[in-house]
Short mmCIF file of C-alpha atoms in Angstrom, two decimals:
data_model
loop_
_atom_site.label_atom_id
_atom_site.label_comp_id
_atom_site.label_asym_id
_atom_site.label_seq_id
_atom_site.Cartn_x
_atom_site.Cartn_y
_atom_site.Cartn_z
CA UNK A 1 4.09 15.10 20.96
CA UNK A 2 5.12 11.31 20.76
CA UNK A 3 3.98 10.69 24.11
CA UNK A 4 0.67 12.66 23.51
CA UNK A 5 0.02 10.27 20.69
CA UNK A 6 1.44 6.83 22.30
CA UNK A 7 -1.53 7.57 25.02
CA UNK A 8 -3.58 8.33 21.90
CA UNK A 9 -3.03 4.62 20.81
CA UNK A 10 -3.11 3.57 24.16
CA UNK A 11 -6.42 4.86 25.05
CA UNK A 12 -7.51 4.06 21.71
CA UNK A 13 -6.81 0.41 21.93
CA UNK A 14 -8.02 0.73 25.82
CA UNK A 15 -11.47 1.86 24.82
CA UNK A 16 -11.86 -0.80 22.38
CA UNK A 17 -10.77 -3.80 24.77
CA UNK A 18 -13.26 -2.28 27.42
CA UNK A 19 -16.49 -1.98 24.76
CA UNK A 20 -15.31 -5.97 24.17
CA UNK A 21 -15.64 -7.03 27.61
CA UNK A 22 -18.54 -4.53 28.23
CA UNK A 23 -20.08 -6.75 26.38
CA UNK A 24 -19.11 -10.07 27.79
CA UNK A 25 -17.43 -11.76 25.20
CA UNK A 26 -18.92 -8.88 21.91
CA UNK A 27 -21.89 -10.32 19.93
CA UNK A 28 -19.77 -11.48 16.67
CA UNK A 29 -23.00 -11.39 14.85
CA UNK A 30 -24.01 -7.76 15.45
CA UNK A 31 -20.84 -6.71 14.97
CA UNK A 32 -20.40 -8.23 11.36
CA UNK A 33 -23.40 -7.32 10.86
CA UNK A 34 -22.28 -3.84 11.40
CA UNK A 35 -19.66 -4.40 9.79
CA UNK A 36 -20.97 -6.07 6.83
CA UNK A 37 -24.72 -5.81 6.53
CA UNK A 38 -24.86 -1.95 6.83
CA UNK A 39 -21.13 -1.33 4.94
CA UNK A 40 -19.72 0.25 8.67
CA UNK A 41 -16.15 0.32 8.65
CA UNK A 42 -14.37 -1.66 11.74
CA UNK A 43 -14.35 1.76 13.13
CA UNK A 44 -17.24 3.21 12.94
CA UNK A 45 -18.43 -0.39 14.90
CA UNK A 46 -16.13 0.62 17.71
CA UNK A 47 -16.49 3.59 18.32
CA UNK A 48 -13.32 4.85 17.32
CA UNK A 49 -12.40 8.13 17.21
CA UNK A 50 -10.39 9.65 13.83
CA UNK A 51 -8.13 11.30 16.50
CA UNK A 52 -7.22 7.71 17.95
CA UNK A 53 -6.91 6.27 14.10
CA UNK A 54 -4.61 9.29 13.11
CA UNK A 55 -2.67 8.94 16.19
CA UNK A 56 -1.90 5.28 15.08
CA UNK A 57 -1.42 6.30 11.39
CA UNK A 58 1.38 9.05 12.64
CA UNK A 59 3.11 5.85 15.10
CA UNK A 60 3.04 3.88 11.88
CA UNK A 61 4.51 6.37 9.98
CA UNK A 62 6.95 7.23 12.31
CA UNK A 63 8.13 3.43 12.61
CA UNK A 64 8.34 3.51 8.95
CA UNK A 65 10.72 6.22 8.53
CA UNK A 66 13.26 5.55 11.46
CA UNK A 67 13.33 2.07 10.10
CA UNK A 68 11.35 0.33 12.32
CA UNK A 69 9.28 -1.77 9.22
CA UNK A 70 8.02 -4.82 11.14
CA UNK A 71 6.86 -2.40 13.76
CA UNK A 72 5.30 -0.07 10.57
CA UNK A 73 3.89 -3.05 8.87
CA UNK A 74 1.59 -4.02 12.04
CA UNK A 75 0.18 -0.83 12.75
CA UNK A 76 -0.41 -0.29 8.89
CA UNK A 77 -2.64 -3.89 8.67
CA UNK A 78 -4.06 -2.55 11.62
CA UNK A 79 -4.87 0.76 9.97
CA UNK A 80 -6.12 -1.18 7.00
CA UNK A 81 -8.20 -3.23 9.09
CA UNK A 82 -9.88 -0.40 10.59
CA UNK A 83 -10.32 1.46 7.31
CA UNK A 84 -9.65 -0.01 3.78
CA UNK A 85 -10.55 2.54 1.89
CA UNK A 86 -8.38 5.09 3.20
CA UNK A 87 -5.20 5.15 0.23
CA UNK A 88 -2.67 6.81 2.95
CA UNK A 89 -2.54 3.45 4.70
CA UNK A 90 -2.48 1.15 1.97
CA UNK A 91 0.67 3.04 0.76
CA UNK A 92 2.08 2.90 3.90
CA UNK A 93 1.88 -0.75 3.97
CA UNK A 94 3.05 -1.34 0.12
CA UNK A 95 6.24 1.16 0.90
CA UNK A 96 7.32 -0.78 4.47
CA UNK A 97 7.05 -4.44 2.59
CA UNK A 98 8.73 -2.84 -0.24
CA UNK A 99 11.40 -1.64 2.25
CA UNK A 100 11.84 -5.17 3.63
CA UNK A 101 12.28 -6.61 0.37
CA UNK A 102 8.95 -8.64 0.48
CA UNK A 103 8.63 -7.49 -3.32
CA UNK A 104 5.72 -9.67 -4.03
CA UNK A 105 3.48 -8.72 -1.21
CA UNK A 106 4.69 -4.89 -1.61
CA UNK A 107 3.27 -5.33 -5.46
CA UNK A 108 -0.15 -6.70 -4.41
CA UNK A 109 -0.64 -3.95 -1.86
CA UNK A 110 0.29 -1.44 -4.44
CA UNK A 111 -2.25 -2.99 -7.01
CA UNK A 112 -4.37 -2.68 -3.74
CA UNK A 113 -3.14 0.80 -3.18
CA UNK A 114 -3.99 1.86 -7.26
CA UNK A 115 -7.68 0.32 -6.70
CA UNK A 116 -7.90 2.87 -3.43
CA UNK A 117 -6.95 5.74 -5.22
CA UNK A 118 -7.23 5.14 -9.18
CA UNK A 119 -5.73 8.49 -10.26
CA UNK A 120 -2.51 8.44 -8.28
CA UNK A 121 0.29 7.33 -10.80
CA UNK A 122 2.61 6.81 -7.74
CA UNK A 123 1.27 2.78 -6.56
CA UNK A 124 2.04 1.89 -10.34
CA UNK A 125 5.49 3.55 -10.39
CA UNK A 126 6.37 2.10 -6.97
CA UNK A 127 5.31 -1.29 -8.21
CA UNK A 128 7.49 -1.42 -11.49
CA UNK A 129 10.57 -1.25 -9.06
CA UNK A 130 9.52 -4.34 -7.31
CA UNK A 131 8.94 -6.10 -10.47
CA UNK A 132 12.21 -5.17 -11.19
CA UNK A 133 13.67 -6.53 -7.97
CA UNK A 134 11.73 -9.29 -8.98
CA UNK A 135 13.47 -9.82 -12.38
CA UNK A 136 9.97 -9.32 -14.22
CA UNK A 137 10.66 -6.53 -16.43
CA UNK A 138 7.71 -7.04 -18.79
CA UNK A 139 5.76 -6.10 -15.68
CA UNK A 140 7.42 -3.46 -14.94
CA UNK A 141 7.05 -1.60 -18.14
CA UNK A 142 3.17 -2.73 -17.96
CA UNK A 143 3.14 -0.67 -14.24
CA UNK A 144 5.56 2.19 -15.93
CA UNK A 145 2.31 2.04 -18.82
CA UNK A 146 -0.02 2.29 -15.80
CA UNK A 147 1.57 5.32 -14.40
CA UNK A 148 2.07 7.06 -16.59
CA UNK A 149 -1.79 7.18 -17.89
CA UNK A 150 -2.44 8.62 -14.59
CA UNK A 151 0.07 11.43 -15.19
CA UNK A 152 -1.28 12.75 -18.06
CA UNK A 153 -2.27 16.73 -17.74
CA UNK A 154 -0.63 16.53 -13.61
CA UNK A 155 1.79 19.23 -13.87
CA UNK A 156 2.97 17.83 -9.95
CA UNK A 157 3.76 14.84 -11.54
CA UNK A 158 5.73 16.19 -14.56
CA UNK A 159 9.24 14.84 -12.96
CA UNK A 160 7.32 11.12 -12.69
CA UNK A 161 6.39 10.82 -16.09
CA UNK A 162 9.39 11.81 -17.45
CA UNK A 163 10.92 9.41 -15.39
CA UNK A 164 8.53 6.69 -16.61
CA UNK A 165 9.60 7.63 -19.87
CA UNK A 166 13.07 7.00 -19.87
CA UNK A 167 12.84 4.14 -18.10
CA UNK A 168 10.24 2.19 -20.20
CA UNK A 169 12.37 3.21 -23.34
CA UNK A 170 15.46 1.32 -21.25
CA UNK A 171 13.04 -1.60 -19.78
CA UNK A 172 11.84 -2.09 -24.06
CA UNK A 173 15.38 -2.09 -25.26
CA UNK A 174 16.67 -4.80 -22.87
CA UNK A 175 13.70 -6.64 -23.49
CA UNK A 176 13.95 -6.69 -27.25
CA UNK A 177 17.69 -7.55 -26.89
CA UNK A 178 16.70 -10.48 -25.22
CA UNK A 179 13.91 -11.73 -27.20
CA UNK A 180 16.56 -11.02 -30.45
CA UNK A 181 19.51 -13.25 -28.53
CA UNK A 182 16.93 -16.26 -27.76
CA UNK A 183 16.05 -15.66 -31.93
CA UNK A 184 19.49 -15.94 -32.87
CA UNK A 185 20.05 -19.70 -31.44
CA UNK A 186 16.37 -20.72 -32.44
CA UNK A 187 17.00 -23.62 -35.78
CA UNK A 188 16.66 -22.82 -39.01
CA UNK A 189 18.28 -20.01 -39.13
#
């Protein structure tokens, strides 16, 4: 199976190197024109098949879960590069920078992630931990709000909003404690 999809990627990446020097050095113009003018995906220009692009999707994915995040993180720009649209691999990306600690990046691809696929609560959870990492809890509990909006009447994500929930009710108490302490020492009191 791995090897089947390694020569996937392989003959993927072969196919598009050959169209390149098919045409001596690729027309740049006609292919962002393609790629702009007429709204084709980076793709669709090549000539890629969505057998070639899963095949690099499932690599990526594979990289991401034995731990392998640099590794995950190119193929997933890669994949994003090829397709932006496509939510699967703008998660993929957000989760492997979130897994190298890059919390900053990992919250803009999740933002990028929530604008992919508007009704899935999970970029805006995933983004309130990094903003946590991050020591921002206000935006945290503004990603927590997020959310859980798009949990609402989702029995499958029942678990995630009560887990919003509970920890926006913690995020608001700390954050009221501290805006009380900085009170106390303000003068004239």
């Amino acid at each position: 199976m791995m090897k089947n999809i390694k020569q996937q990627i392989k003959s993927g990446t072969k196919e598009a190197a050959e169209k390149l020097k098919e045409d001596k050095g690729l027309d740049y113009d006609k292919f962002l024109k393609g790629v702009m003018g007429k709204s084709m995906s980076v793709k669709d220009t090549l000539n890629m098949s969505d057998s070639t692009v899963e095949g690099i999707y499932g690599q990526a994915y594979r990289l991401y879960n034995n731990g392998k995040y640099t590794d995950a993180m190119h193929l997933f720009r890669l994949l994003i590069m090829i397709n932006s649209t496509e939510p699967k691999y703008t998660m993929g990306l957000a989760a492997t920078l979130h897994m190298m600690k890059e919390y900053k990046a990992a919250t803009e691809i999740y933002n990028l992630a929530g604008i992919t696929d508007p009704d899935n609560p999970l970029p805006f959870f995933h983004s309130s931990d990094c903003f946590l990492q991050l020591n921002d809890p206000a935006s945290a509990v503004l990603m927590l709000g997020m959310a859980l909006k798009r949990t609402k009447g989702k029995p499958q994500f029942k678990m995630l909003e009560d887990r919003c929930k509970i920890t926006m009710e913690g995020l608001k108490a700390q954050i009221t404690e501290a805006v009380d302490e900085a009170m106390e020492g303000e003068p004239g009191e």
